[in-house]
XYZ file of C-alpha atoms in Angstrom:
149
model
C -0.205 -0.467 0.479
C 1.092 3.643 -0.683
C 1.580 6.586 1.815
C -0.626 8.999 2.011
C 2.009 11.932 0.866
C 2.309 9.128 -2.349
C -1.631 9.396 -2.400
C -1.635 13.132 -2.133
C 0.680 14.167 -4.658
C -0.901 11.864 -7.785
C -4.452 13.367 -7.002
C -3.674 16.632 -7.346
C -1.164 15.698 -10.871
C -4.608 14.355 -11.275
C -6.333 17.203 -10.833
C -4.154 19.530 -12.868
C -3.832 17.002 -15.827
C -7.826 16.571 -16.300
C -9.148 19.875 -15.649
C -5.881 21.546 -17.928
C -7.459 18.959 -20.474
C -10.731 19.834 -20.684
C -9.695 23.539 -20.884
C -7.463 22.657 -24.048
C -7.476 19.173 -24.593
C -11.485 18.084 -25.434
C -13.060 19.978 -28.238
C -16.847 18.198 -26.536
C -19.778 21.542 -26.416
C -21.563 19.289 -23.422
C -18.194 20.157 -21.912
C -17.085 23.409 -22.623
C -16.066 26.085 -19.176
C -19.312 25.369 -17.135
C -16.969 21.907 -15.749
C -14.695 23.280 -12.694
C -12.965 20.108 -11.589
C -12.762 20.782 -7.082
C -10.768 17.218 -5.629
C -9.276 14.338 -6.579
C -8.685 11.674 -3.796
C -7.261 8.787 -4.650
C -7.771 5.348 -2.811
C -4.605 4.005 -0.788
C -3.455 1.683 -3.481
C -3.871 3.992 -6.620
C -5.684 1.264 -8.867
C -8.887 4.278 -8.409
C -9.285 7.647 -9.110
C -12.788 9.756 -7.654
C -13.057 13.281 -9.419
C -15.140 15.772 -7.889
C -16.388 18.494 -10.706
C -18.951 21.120 -10.647
C -20.514 22.556 -13.325
C -22.632 25.703 -13.117
C -26.098 25.771 -14.985
C -29.288 24.090 -15.394
C -29.996 20.961 -15.057
C -29.846 20.243 -18.000
C -26.251 21.659 -18.271
C -25.365 19.287 -15.366
C -26.578 16.127 -17.236
C -25.070 17.076 -20.768
C -21.566 17.508 -18.924
C -21.678 14.523 -17.306
C -22.651 12.327 -20.630
C -19.284 14.398 -21.559
C -17.306 13.376 -18.964
C -18.366 9.652 -18.749
C -17.299 10.049 -22.890
C -14.071 11.268 -22.697
C -12.806 9.538 -19.630
C -10.436 6.756 -21.622
C -8.844 10.436 -23.495
C -8.520 11.372 -20.229
C -6.920 8.314 -18.299
C -5.188 8.050 -21.061
C -3.365 11.512 -20.449
C -3.010 11.382 -16.748
C -0.859 7.679 -17.047
C 0.825 9.641 -19.743
C 1.775 12.844 -16.763
C 2.308 10.359 -14.005
C 4.525 7.711 -15.748
C 3.272 4.960 -12.554
C 3.027 1.340 -13.727
C -1.024 1.181 -13.358
C -3.141 4.180 -14.451
C -6.426 5.043 -11.584
C -9.274 4.052 -13.043
C -11.342 7.441 -13.024
C -14.792 7.895 -11.814
C -16.363 11.493 -12.200
C -18.706 12.721 -8.831
C -20.773 16.016 -8.755
C -19.528 17.709 -6.324
C -22.160 19.025 -3.889
C -19.963 21.819 -2.241
C -22.362 25.196 -4.530
C -25.862 23.146 -3.364
C -24.867 22.476 0.709
C -23.246 25.963 0.435
C -26.438 27.792 -1.011
C -28.513 25.629 1.646
C -26.839 26.949 4.010
C -26.925 30.811 2.860
C -30.839 29.848 3.085
C -30.700 28.958 5.997
C -29.050 31.522 7.221
C -31.138 34.088 5.727
C -34.857 32.534 7.597
C -32.626 32.892 10.747
C -31.735 36.641 10.224
C -35.662 37.131 9.234
C -36.576 35.659 12.436
C -34.400 37.005 14.588
C -35.215 40.151 12.836
C -39.155 39.308 13.588
C -38.062 38.998 17.337
C -35.877 41.707 17.721
C -39.566 43.908 16.185
C -41.462 42.715 18.707
C -39.669 43.154 21.285
C -38.809 46.762 20.586
C -41.706 48.142 22.727
C -41.798 44.642 25.519
C -40.960 45.417 28.823
C -40.221 43.008 32.127
C -43.146 41.172 33.428
C -41.608 40.918 36.881
C -40.081 45.019 37.019
C -36.278 45.090 35.800
C -34.730 43.766 38.254
C -36.734 40.041 39.285
C -34.401 38.947 41.383
C -34.383 39.113 45.429
C -31.925 41.012 46.603
C -30.131 40.789 50.031
C -32.410 43.270 51.614
C -35.125 41.800 50.496
C -34.929 38.948 52.293
C -33.869 41.384 55.220
C -36.846 42.895 55.355
C -39.278 39.830 54.884
C -38.164 37.824 57.840
C -38.817 41.000 59.500
C -42.029 41.790 58.843
C -43.170 37.996 60.428
């Protein structure tokens, strides 16, 4: 089994080679400038590589980009093998990166929380305390209660 540093170097090399080949070498119009390679992970035995990508566009463009990447998988793998110079070129699996969707979801949740906080702030603007400004007993209050009994 390879060490983690070697797997990391190979993953970085795969990410760079695939990104450059998509930008300059593949003439598939489905891939174009919409596809961005975000991350690459290689298994410990250096046999399989997972390439994460994002596509900026609607669902139709995402499906087209996925089909384009699947059709270009062989060309990309041979280019990685040529650049890496390893005994066994890892197989490539392309996975849509969920990071932009997750970030968008978190932003929506934060916006809802801000709106809810603003509603609470508006509702409490003219409110007064139910039991007075300071509802806690003080030592002098307990002394007067003891003498009254």
